[in-house]
Amino acid sequence: MKPEELLYAETHEWIAVEETGGEKTATLGLSAFAVELLTDLVYIELPTVGQLVEARQPFCVVESVKAVSDVYSPVAGEVVAVNDALPDALETLSADAYGAGWIAKIKISDASGLANLLDFAAYQKQCEEAQ
Amino acid sequence: MNTTTGLQQTPLHDWHAAHGGRLVDFGGWSMPVQYASIVEEHQATRSAVGLFDISHMGRLIVEGEARLQFLDSLLTRRVEDMQPGQIRYSLICNESGGILDDVLAYRIAEAQSEPAELMLVVNASNGEKIVAWLEEHCDGQASIRDATHQRAMLAVQGPQAIGLMGQLFDCDLTAMRYYTGRRAELEGESCYVSRTGYTGEDGCEIICDASVTVAIWDRLATAAEKIGGMAAGLGARDTLRLEAAMPLYGHELSEAINPIQAGLGFAINLRDREFPGRDAITRFRQDGRQPVRIGLQLPGRRVPRQGCPVLDAGQQVGQVTSGTFSPTLEQPIAMAYVNSTAAEQKNLDIDIRGQLTPATVTPLPFYKRDR
């Protein structure tokens, strides 16, 4: 995935939305900016396939030496796939945040959350202002 | 003080910011939690040397003719019989035996005949509380001078620490005994150096005038880098002290905790003295059913944190006080208070975010350096 083509939540998740046969599926990951902030990663607690998620609610947890961080879903839906390779290869998050570092895929039941998302330029600006 | 953030700053604040320090609010001070990586800073301290800015800790000078007797009447540990240059770890308790702070008492003098400067080093988060407590109890016997901003404090910790200090200071510190201090000079600047620390490694803590802190730190940092050492933040300070099973105020110590359950009986002298909490502590000592501070080691990578319930056969028996992923042991570790029966068990469970995780009860400390 190219970061410029993705949408971003304020909470630093990136989202790619695909539509097939009337069904929208969102692929989710963490932005490179977020991963860089999360040093000393030790664990990712992936959601389970079939788990229902709510918009702007945490559905996944990333653990570093210092603290636990929540990962939020921007949309409501059902988890249909998770990246099982990730827990044993956390370095993928920093090596390929927008590709192999994807976290989960969600079948969207309510797409209204997508309206709150930022495009790449707006997200970059938010990150710069925070620093 | 930074008027925008309202946080206090140490003399090294700008150095931290310029060197990638991630500044956070710690006890009302703007302090670096890490520079690049907590694990990297931790490992550098265990293998070479780590440099820590600990200027946020309070430095209180106790003055007056009766200052020794005054401190003797408040601290859990005797002060009056301290030798010149000696340093003692002590607690300050309230009347119920609850811990107000853990402190280091310094008797700064070169000889018995020299009137000693008495200094207390206290936790940053408890500075105001302890000053108020001391002033409330001094009754004209002594006065308290807060020297926190006049003097900075640094820590140099690790197997190479003493060697590094010897390169830069005008004396060989190899023979300096633990929990003693002495004056030493770095390029003509006079400092007070003590063989103390909070990492489980050998090393020193340095107290110097605020005006020379940056210069001294620069020398230390340049020399440290040459031997694989580096500046380390509060994140690494926490993982290091936890591996060494050292208690932290706000976690293992608080006003709701007494010294007996904390396992700090060595910091109590009961004989021939009255001090707040003395009677309560005597009762706790005699009570065989006090909670116990234990160590726990876990498989996997889910980390127990402060507040996680500890269970035995489905019943809660205690609570985690501190937890982390140990960079040295490469597994999650935690300290907890549990009831005296549970403390005898080999295995207990920890509820981590709703999931029961098995843990092994481990003797403390988790890490002990080679001597």
Short mmCIF file of C-alpha atoms in Angstrom, two decimals:
data_model
loop_
_atom_site.label_atom_id
_atom_site.label_comp_id
_atom_site.label_asym_id
_atom_site.label_seq_id
_atom_site.Cartn_x
_atom_site.Cartn_y
_atom_site.Cartn_z
CA MET A 1 0.00 0.00 0.00
CA LYS A 2 1.20 3.50 -0.73
CA PRO A 3 0.85 5.80 2.29
CA GLU A 4 -0.32 8.64 0.03
CA GLU A 5 -3.35 6.61 -1.07
CA LEU A 6 -4.50 5.72 2.44
CA LEU A 7 -6.79 7.36 4.96
CA TYR A 8 -5.76 8.03 8.57
CA ALA A 9 -7.44 8.29 11.93
CA GLU A 10 -6.36 10.93 14.46
CA THR A 11 -5.26 7.98 16.59
CA HIS A 12 -2.62 7.04 13.95
CA GLU A 13 -4.21 4.01 12.31
CA TRP A 14 -4.13 3.84 8.50
CA ILE A 15 -7.09 2.42 6.57
CA ALA A 16 -7.49 1.11 3.02
CA VAL A 17 -11.07 0.44 1.91
CA GLU A 18 -11.94 -2.05 -0.83
CA GLU A 19 -15.37 -2.77 -2.23
CA THR A 20 -16.28 -6.18 -3.67
CA GLY A 21 -19.83 -7.19 -4.56
CA GLY A 22 -21.41 -4.45 -2.45
CA GLU A 23 -19.33 -5.32 0.63
CA LYS A 24 -16.77 -2.86 1.98
CA THR A 25 -13.68 -4.23 3.72
CA ALA A 26 -11.17 -2.08 5.58
CA THR A 27 -7.54 -3.13 6.02
CA LEU A 28 -5.93 -1.51 9.06
CA GLY A 29 -2.43 -0.83 10.24
CA LEU A 30 -0.40 1.68 12.23
CA SER A 31 1.27 4.64 10.54
CA ALA A 32 5.05 4.79 10.38
CA PHE A 33 4.89 7.87 12.62
CA ALA A 34 3.01 5.91 15.28
CA VAL A 35 5.34 2.94 15.06
CA GLU A 36 8.35 5.19 15.52
CA LEU A 37 6.79 6.59 18.69
CA LEU A 38 6.24 3.06 19.96
CA THR A 39 9.78 1.97 20.74
CA ASP A 40 10.73 -1.22 22.57
CA LEU A 41 7.74 -3.23 21.34
CA VAL A 42 7.25 -6.62 22.95
CA TYR A 43 3.75 -7.79 22.06
CA ILE A 44 0.70 -7.25 19.91
CA GLU A 45 -2.61 -8.64 21.10
CA LEU A 46 -4.48 -9.23 17.85
CA PRO A 47 -8.27 -9.28 17.77
CA THR A 48 -9.95 -12.61 17.02
CA VAL A 49 -11.55 -13.38 13.67
CA GLY A 50 -15.30 -12.98 14.07
CA GLN A 51 -14.92 -10.32 16.78
CA LEU A 52 -17.32 -7.40 16.40
CA VAL A 53 -15.81 -3.92 16.63
CA GLU A 54 -17.31 -0.49 17.22
CA ALA A 55 -16.18 2.71 15.58
CA ARG A 56 -13.49 4.61 17.52
CA GLN A 57 -13.25 1.81 20.07
CA PRO A 58 -10.03 -0.06 20.89
CA PHE A 59 -9.99 -3.51 19.38
CA CYS A 60 -6.34 -4.40 19.59
CA VAL A 61 -3.47 -3.72 21.99
CA VAL A 62 0.22 -3.06 21.37
CA GLU A 63 2.56 -3.56 24.28
CA SER A 64 5.96 -1.94 24.74
CA VAL A 65 8.37 -2.24 27.67
CA LYS A 66 6.96 0.92 29.16
CA ALA A 67 3.24 0.79 28.46
CA VAL A 68 0.21 -0.63 26.73
CA SER A 69 -1.30 1.26 23.77
CA ASP A 70 -4.75 0.81 22.30
CA VAL A 71 -5.35 0.46 18.57
CA TYR A 72 -8.71 1.86 17.47
CA SER A 73 -11.03 0.84 14.65
CA PRO A 74 -12.42 3.81 12.72
CA VAL A 75 -15.45 1.84 11.63
CA ALA A 76 -17.97 -0.62 13.03
CA GLY A 77 -17.90 -4.14 11.66
CA GLU A 78 -16.61 -7.68 12.00
CA VAL A 79 -12.98 -8.78 12.01
CA VAL A 80 -12.54 -11.15 9.04
CA ALA A 81 -8.76 -11.55 9.01
CA VAL A 82 -5.77 -10.87 11.29
CA ASN A 83 -2.05 -10.83 10.52
CA ASP A 84 -0.97 -13.91 12.48
CA ALA A 85 2.65 -13.47 11.42
CA LEU A 86 2.92 -10.18 13.31
CA PRO A 87 3.28 -11.24 16.99
CA ASP A 88 6.45 -13.22 16.23
CA ALA A 89 7.82 -10.56 13.91
CA LEU A 90 7.04 -7.19 15.47
CA GLU A 91 9.85 -5.56 13.55
CA THR A 92 7.60 -5.80 10.47
CA LEU A 93 5.60 -2.93 11.89
CA SER A 94 8.54 -0.60 11.44
CA ALA A 95 10.06 -2.33 8.40
CA ASP A 96 6.86 -2.26 6.31
CA ALA A 97 4.15 -0.35 8.20
CA TYR A 98 1.88 0.03 5.15
CA GLY A 99 2.37 -3.42 3.63
CA ALA A 100 3.36 -6.54 5.52
CA GLY A 101 2.69 -4.68 8.80
CA TRP A 102 -1.09 -4.72 8.32
CA ILE A 103 -2.93 -5.70 11.51
CA ALA A 104 -6.49 -6.72 10.62
CA LYS A 105 -9.23 -6.65 8.00
CA ILE A 106 -12.73 -5.57 8.95
CA LYS A 107 -15.96 -6.18 7.05
CA ILE A 108 -17.66 -2.82 7.45
CA SER A 109 -21.21 -2.76 8.81
CA ASP A 110 -21.35 1.02 9.30
CA ALA A 111 -19.13 3.16 7.10
CA SER A 112 -20.05 6.50 8.67
CA GLY A 113 -16.77 6.49 10.62
CA LEU A 114 -14.85 6.91 7.35
CA ALA A 115 -16.07 10.50 7.08
CA ASN A 116 -13.89 11.49 10.09
CA LEU A 117 -10.68 10.26 8.52
CA LEU A 118 -7.81 12.40 7.27
CA ASP A 119 -6.09 12.12 3.94
CA PHE A 120 -2.31 11.75 3.83
CA ALA A 121 -1.65 15.51 3.63
CA ALA A 122 -3.97 16.34 6.53
CA TYR A 123 -2.51 13.50 8.62
CA GLN A 124 1.07 14.64 7.94
CA LYS A 125 0.08 18.14 9.07
CA GLN A 126 -1.41 16.77 12.29
CA CYS A 127 1.82 14.89 13.02
CA GLU A 128 3.98 17.92 12.34
CA GLU A 129 1.88 20.09 14.62
CA ALA A 130 2.14 17.57 17.43
CA GLN A 131 5.95 17.63 17.39
CA MET B 1 10.08 26.59 35.66
CA ASN B 2 8.59 26.63 32.25
CA THR B 3 5.68 29.04 32.48
CA THR B 4 3.96 27.49 29.45
CA THR B 5 3.89 23.95 30.75
CA GLY B 6 4.12 24.77 34.47
CA LEU B 7 6.79 22.10 34.81
CA GLN B 8 10.09 22.55 36.61
CA GLN B 9 13.30 22.05 34.67
CA THR B 10 16.72 20.71 35.62
CA PRO B 11 19.93 22.39 34.38
CA LEU B 12 20.10 19.65 31.72
CA HIS B 13 16.65 20.24 30.25
CA ASP B 14 17.90 21.79 27.03
CA TRP B 15 20.56 19.10 26.63
CA HIS B 16 17.87 16.42 26.89
CA ALA B 17 15.69 18.18 24.32
CA ALA B 18 18.62 18.65 21.94
CA HIS B 19 19.63 14.98 22.18
CA GLY B 20 16.31 13.36 21.38
CA GLY B 21 15.03 13.17 24.94
CA ARG B 22 11.28 12.54 25.09
CA LEU B 23 10.23 14.92 27.85
CA VAL B 24 7.32 14.01 30.11
CA ASP B 25 5.85 15.33 33.34
CA PHE B 26 7.37 13.41 36.24
CA GLY B 27 6.36 14.69 39.66
CA GLY B 28 5.95 18.20 38.26
CA TRP B 29 9.32 18.14 36.44
CA SER B 30 10.00 17.96 32.70
CA MET B 31 12.16 14.84 32.47
CA PRO B 32 13.37 12.55 29.67
CA VAL B 33 11.69 9.16 29.75
CA GLN B 34 14.00 7.92 26.98
CA TYR B 35 16.26 9.14 24.20
CA ALA B 36 16.14 6.45 21.50
CA SER B 37 15.22 3.17 23.17
CA ILE B 38 14.59 2.18 26.78
CA VAL B 39 15.99 -1.29 26.13
CA GLU B 40 19.16 0.12 24.57
CA GLU B 41 19.73 2.48 27.51
CA HIS B 42 19.03 -0.33 29.98
CA GLN B 43 21.47 -2.70 28.30
CA ALA B 44 24.16 -0.02 28.02
CA THR B 45 23.90 0.51 31.80
CA ARG B 46 24.25 -3.22 32.50
CA SER B 47 27.18 -3.67 30.11
CA ALA B 48 29.06 -0.36 30.21
CA VAL B 49 27.66 2.80 31.80
CA GLY B 50 24.42 4.77 31.89
CA LEU B 51 24.17 8.46 32.78
CA PHE B 52 21.04 9.69 34.53
CA ASP B 53 19.85 13.20 35.34
CA ILE B 54 18.20 12.83 38.75
CA SER B 55 18.08 16.53 39.59
CA HIS B 56 14.32 16.34 39.99
CA MET B 57 14.85 14.60 43.32
CA GLY B 58 14.63 16.98 46.29
CA ARG B 59 17.80 17.94 48.14
CA LEU B 60 16.96 19.35 51.56
CA ILE B 61 19.61 20.72 53.93
CA VAL B 62 18.67 20.40 57.59
CA GLU B 63 20.30 23.12 59.69
CA GLY B 64 20.50 24.12 63.33
CA GLU B 65 22.38 23.00 66.44
CA ALA B 66 19.91 20.22 67.19
CA ARG B 67 19.59 18.93 63.62
CA LEU B 68 20.88 15.42 64.40
CA GLN B 69 18.45 14.92 67.27
CA PHE B 70 15.68 16.43 65.17
CA LEU B 71 16.16 13.93 62.35
CA ASP B 72 16.52 11.13 64.89
CA SER B 73 13.04 12.02 66.10
CA LEU B 74 11.48 11.71 62.64
CA LEU B 75 13.34 9.15 60.53
CA THR B 76 12.93 5.41 60.97
CA ARG B 77 16.73 5.07 60.90
CA ARG B 78 19.15 6.58 63.36
CA VAL B 79 21.06 9.62 62.12
CA GLU B 80 22.97 10.83 65.20
CA ASP B 81 25.53 8.03 65.09
CA MET B 82 26.28 8.33 61.38
CA GLN B 83 29.99 8.64 60.58
CA PRO B 84 31.35 11.59 58.54
CA GLY B 85 30.77 10.74 54.90
CA GLN B 86 28.20 8.10 55.68
CA ILE B 87 24.89 7.80 53.86
CA ARG B 88 21.86 5.94 55.14
CA TYR B 89 18.68 4.76 53.44
CA SER B 90 15.73 5.52 55.67
CA LEU B 91 11.99 5.92 55.66
CA ILE B 92 9.81 8.70 56.98
CA CYS B 93 6.53 7.37 58.36
CA ASN B 94 3.33 8.84 59.71
CA GLU B 95 1.85 7.92 63.10
CA SER B 96 0.10 4.86 61.63
CA GLY B 97 3.35 3.49 60.27
CA GLY B 98 2.43 4.38 56.69
CA ILE B 99 5.36 5.43 54.52
CA LEU B 100 5.53 9.13 53.64
CA ASP B 101 8.75 8.75 51.63
CA ASP B 102 11.95 6.77 51.32
CA VAL B 103 15.01 8.98 51.59
CA LEU B 104 18.78 9.02 51.72
CA ALA B 105 20.33 10.84 54.67
CA TYR B 106 23.82 12.25 54.05
CA ARG B 107 26.26 13.27 56.78
CA ILE B 108 28.59 15.48 54.75
CA ALA B 109 31.87 16.06 56.57
CA GLU B 110 35.49 15.03 56.24
CA ALA B 111 36.20 14.48 59.93
CA GLN B 112 34.35 13.92 63.21
CA SER B 113 35.37 17.37 64.38
CA GLU B 114 33.91 19.11 61.34
CA PRO B 115 30.33 20.31 61.80
CA ALA B 116 28.46 18.07 59.38
CA GLU B 117 26.08 19.27 56.72
CA LEU B 118 23.00 17.10 56.93
CA MET B 119 21.19 16.54 53.70
CA LEU B 120 18.12 14.52 52.83
CA VAL B 121 17.56 13.37 49.26
CA VAL B 122 13.84 12.79 48.77
CA ASN B 123 11.55 11.71 45.92
CA ALA B 124 10.54 14.45 43.49
CA SER B 125 6.85 13.69 43.94
CA ASN B 126 7.13 13.98 47.73
CA GLY B 127 9.32 17.10 48.00
CA GLU B 128 6.61 19.50 49.13
CA LYS B 129 5.03 16.96 51.46
CA ILE B 130 8.31 16.18 53.22
CA VAL B 131 9.31 19.81 53.60
CA ALA B 132 5.92 20.48 55.20
CA TRP B 133 6.27 17.42 57.47
CA LEU B 134 9.76 18.45 58.60
CA GLU B 135 8.70 22.05 59.23
CA GLU B 136 5.60 20.94 61.10
CA HIS B 137 7.72 18.87 63.48
CA CYS B 138 10.86 20.95 63.91
CA ASP B 139 9.54 23.16 66.72
CA GLY B 140 12.51 25.54 66.51
CA GLN B 141 15.01 22.67 66.77
CA ALA B 142 16.12 22.97 63.17
CA SER B 143 15.37 24.67 59.88
CA ILE B 144 15.02 23.28 56.38
CA ARG B 145 16.74 24.78 53.33
CA ASP B 146 15.58 23.46 49.97
CA ALA B 147 18.69 23.24 47.78
CA THR B 148 17.04 21.35 44.93
CA HIS B 149 17.57 24.12 42.37
CA GLN B 150 21.01 25.24 43.64
CA ARG B 151 22.50 21.76 43.29
CA ALA B 152 21.97 19.25 40.52
CA MET B 153 22.26 15.48 40.90
CA LEU B 154 23.50 12.94 38.38
CA ALA B 155 23.95 9.18 38.44
CA VAL B 156 26.72 7.25 36.71
CA GLN B 157 25.87 3.56 36.83
CA GLY B 158 27.29 0.38 35.34
CA PRO B 159 30.31 -1.94 35.47
CA GLN B 160 32.47 0.78 33.85
CA ALA B 161 31.12 3.61 36.01
CA ILE B 162 33.86 3.76 38.64
CA GLY B 163 36.55 3.57 35.97
CA LEU B 164 34.91 6.41 34.05
CA MET B 165 34.66 8.52 37.20
CA GLY B 166 38.35 7.87 37.91
CA GLN B 167 39.29 9.15 34.44
CA LEU B 168 37.49 12.45 34.97
CA PHE B 169 37.69 13.17 38.70
CA ASP B 170 40.80 13.92 40.73
CA CYS B 171 40.66 10.76 42.84
CA ASP B 172 40.42 7.00 42.49
CA LEU B 173 36.98 5.96 43.69
CA THR B 174 37.60 2.21 43.53
CA ALA B 175 38.16 1.96 47.27
CA MET B 176 35.17 4.12 48.24
CA ARG B 177 32.79 2.07 50.35
CA TYR B 178 29.13 1.67 49.51
CA TYR B 179 26.87 4.26 51.04
CA THR B 180 29.68 6.70 51.68
CA GLY B 181 30.46 9.98 49.97
CA ARG B 182 33.34 12.38 49.59
CA ARG B 183 34.26 15.62 47.87
CA ALA B 184 35.91 15.22 44.49
CA GLU B 185 36.90 17.62 41.75
CA LEU B 186 36.38 17.48 38.02
CA GLU B 187 38.62 20.02 36.30
CA GLY B 188 38.61 22.22 39.38
CA GLU B 189 34.85 22.01 39.97
CA SER B 190 34.04 20.64 43.39
CA CYS B 191 31.34 17.97 43.64
CA TYR B 192 30.06 15.56 46.24
CA VAL B 193 30.33 11.99 45.00
CA SER B 194 28.69 8.98 46.67
CA ARG B 195 28.85 5.28 45.97
CA THR B 196 25.10 4.86 45.79
CA GLY B 197 22.61 4.06 43.07
CA TYR B 198 19.24 2.77 42.02
CA THR B 199 20.06 0.33 39.24
CA GLY B 200 21.60 -2.75 40.85
CA GLU B 201 24.93 -1.86 39.21
CA ASP B 202 28.09 -0.40 40.73
CA GLY B 203 28.45 3.33 40.33
CA CYS B 204 28.12 6.78 41.77
CA GLU B 205 25.80 9.65 42.26
CA ILE B 206 27.17 13.17 41.90
CA ILE B 207 25.87 16.36 43.50
CA CYS B 208 27.22 19.52 41.94
CA ASP B 209 26.38 23.19 41.73
CA ALA B 210 23.64 23.86 39.18
CA SER B 211 25.91 26.25 37.28
CA VAL B 212 28.47 23.56 36.38
CA THR B 213 26.08 20.70 35.64
CA VAL B 214 26.08 20.99 31.86
CA ALA B 215 29.89 21.08 31.73
CA ILE B 216 30.22 18.03 33.96
CA TRP B 217 27.51 16.11 32.09
CA ASP B 218 29.20 16.91 28.76
CA ARG B 219 32.47 15.42 30.01
CA LEU B 220 30.68 12.33 31.28
CA ALA B 221 28.67 11.88 28.08
CA THR B 222 31.70 12.23 25.80
CA ALA B 223 33.73 9.77 27.84
CA ALA B 224 30.81 7.37 28.20
CA GLU B 225 30.17 7.20 24.47
CA LYS B 226 33.75 6.02 23.88
CA ILE B 227 33.10 2.90 25.97
CA GLY B 228 29.61 1.99 24.78
CA GLY B 229 27.81 4.03 27.41
CA MET B 230 25.05 6.57 26.96
CA ALA B 231 22.57 8.92 28.60
CA ALA B 232 19.58 6.99 29.95
CA GLY B 233 16.11 8.23 30.84
CA LEU B 234 13.52 7.48 33.49
CA GLY B 235 12.13 4.57 31.47
CA ALA B 236 15.41 2.67 31.74
CA ARG B 237 15.80 3.82 35.35
CA ASP B 238 12.53 2.04 36.06
CA THR B 239 13.36 -1.23 34.26
CA LEU B 240 16.77 -1.31 35.95
CA ARG B 241 15.49 -0.74 39.49
CA LEU B 242 12.66 -3.23 38.96
CA GLU B 243 15.08 -5.96 37.90
CA ALA B 244 17.04 -5.14 41.08
CA ALA B 245 13.76 -5.30 43.07
CA MET B 246 14.17 -1.79 44.44
CA PRO B 247 10.95 -0.23 45.66
CA LEU B 248 9.49 2.87 44.03
CA TYR B 249 7.30 5.36 45.86
CA GLY B 250 3.81 5.35 44.44
CA HIS B 251 4.19 1.66 43.59
CA GLU B 252 5.75 -0.51 46.34
CA LEU B 253 5.70 2.34 48.85
CA SER B 254 2.86 4.66 49.85
CA GLU B 255 1.07 5.94 52.94
CA ALA B 256 -1.07 2.80 52.81
CA ILE B 257 2.00 0.54 53.05
CA ASN B 258 4.13 -0.14 56.13
CA PRO B 259 7.87 -0.90 56.16
CA ILE B 260 7.41 -4.51 57.36
CA GLN B 261 5.25 -5.59 54.46
CA ALA B 262 7.56 -3.69 52.09
CA GLY B 263 10.44 -5.84 53.31
CA LEU B 264 12.37 -2.80 54.54
CA GLY B 265 13.02 -3.89 58.13
CA PHE B 266 16.69 -3.06 57.62
CA ALA B 267 15.75 0.62 57.38
CA ILE B 268 14.24 0.63 60.87
CA ASN B 269 16.08 1.19 64.16
CA LEU B 270 13.57 0.82 66.98
CA ARG B 271 15.82 0.92 70.02
CA ASP B 272 15.92 3.91 72.37
CA ARG B 273 14.07 6.28 70.08
CA GLU B 274 10.65 7.66 69.49
CA PHE B 275 9.60 8.57 65.99
CA PRO B 276 6.24 8.74 64.22
CA GLY B 277 5.10 5.23 63.38
CA ARG B 278 7.41 3.47 65.83
CA ASP B 279 4.63 1.81 67.83
CA ALA B 280 2.68 0.82 64.74
CA ILE B 281 5.79 -0.69 63.15
CA THR B 282 6.50 -2.68 66.32
CA ARG B 283 2.98 -4.13 66.10
CA PHE B 284 3.33 -4.91 62.38
CA ARG B 285 6.62 -6.64 63.07
CA GLN B 286 4.94 -8.93 65.59
CA ASP B 287 1.99 -9.66 63.32
CA GLY B 288 2.80 -12.73 61.25
CA ARG B 289 -0.01 -12.09 58.81
CA GLN B 290 1.26 -8.94 57.15
CA PRO B 291 1.09 -8.88 53.34
CA VAL B 292 4.36 -9.82 51.68
CA ARG B 293 6.21 -8.26 48.73
CA ILE B 294 6.98 -10.96 46.18
CA GLY B 295 8.53 -11.31 42.75
CA LEU B 296 6.74 -12.88 39.80
CA GLN B 297 8.12 -14.10 36.47
CA LEU B 298 5.92 -14.91 33.51
CA PRO B 299 6.26 -16.82 30.25
CA GLY B 300 5.24 -15.17 26.99
CA ARG B 301 5.15 -11.47 26.35
CA ARG B 302 2.04 -10.04 27.99
CA VAL B 303 3.19 -7.64 30.67
CA PRO B 304 1.52 -7.30 34.08
CA ARG B 305 1.14 -3.66 35.20
CA GLN B 306 0.44 -1.87 38.47
CA GLY B 307 -3.03 -2.74 39.73
CA CYS B 308 -3.36 -6.14 38.02
CA PRO B 309 -5.04 -8.55 40.45
CA VAL B 310 -3.03 -11.56 41.63
CA LEU B 311 -5.05 -14.72 42.20
CA ASP B 312 -4.59 -18.14 43.75
CA ALA B 313 -7.09 -20.81 42.71
CA GLY B 314 -9.52 -18.19 41.49
CA GLN B 315 -9.40 -16.03 44.63
CA GLN B 316 -7.73 -12.62 44.66
CA VAL B 317 -4.76 -12.67 47.03
CA GLY B 318 -3.07 -9.42 46.13
CA GLN B 319 -2.12 -6.89 43.49
CA VAL B 320 0.78 -6.05 41.18
CA THR B 321 2.73 -2.93 42.25
CA SER B 322 5.14 -2.73 39.29
CA GLY B 323 5.55 -4.71 36.08
CA THR B 324 7.65 -4.57 32.95
CA PHE B 325 9.28 -6.64 30.24
CA SER B 326 12.75 -7.32 31.65
CA PRO B 327 15.41 -6.52 29.03
CA THR B 328 17.95 -8.66 30.92
CA LEU B 329 15.77 -11.72 31.55
CA GLU B 330 13.79 -11.24 28.32
CA GLN B 331 10.49 -12.02 29.99
CA PRO B 332 7.76 -10.15 31.86
CA ILE B 333 8.47 -9.58 35.56
CA ALA B 334 6.48 -7.96 38.34
CA MET B 335 6.48 -7.18 42.04
CA ALA B 336 3.28 -7.58 44.00
CA TYR B 337 1.90 -7.58 47.52
CA VAL B 338 0.03 -10.79 48.37
CA ASN B 339 -1.24 -12.24 51.62
CA SER B 340 1.22 -14.29 53.66
CA THR B 341 -0.30 -17.65 52.63
CA ALA B 342 -0.15 -16.89 48.92
CA ALA B 343 3.46 -15.76 49.31
CA GLU B 344 4.36 -19.37 50.10
CA GLN B 345 2.99 -20.65 46.79
CA LYS B 346 5.20 -21.58 43.84
CA ASN B 347 2.73 -20.36 41.24
CA LEU B 348 0.04 -17.70 41.15
CA ASP B 349 -2.11 -16.19 38.43
CA ILE B 350 -2.18 -12.59 37.27
CA ASP B 351 -5.26 -11.06 35.67
CA ILE B 352 -3.84 -9.06 32.75
CA ARG B 353 -6.66 -7.09 31.12
CA GLY B 354 -9.19 -9.81 31.84
CA GLN B 355 -7.00 -12.77 30.90
CA LEU B 356 -5.66 -15.02 33.66
CA THR B 357 -1.92 -15.55 33.10
CA PRO B 358 0.16 -18.04 35.12
CA ALA B 359 3.24 -16.69 36.91
CA THR B 360 6.06 -18.21 38.95
CA VAL B 361 6.81 -16.78 42.39
CA THR B 362 10.47 -15.77 42.28
CA PRO B 363 12.94 -14.76 45.00
CA LEU B 364 13.97 -11.12 44.80
CA PRO B 365 15.99 -9.58 43.25
CA PHE B 366 15.45 -10.74 39.68
CA TYR B 367 18.94 -9.56 38.78
CA LYS B 368 22.11 -9.40 40.82
CA ARG B 369 25.32 -8.08 39.32
CA ASP B 370 28.54 -10.09 39.38
CA ARG B 371 30.81 -8.86 42.08
#
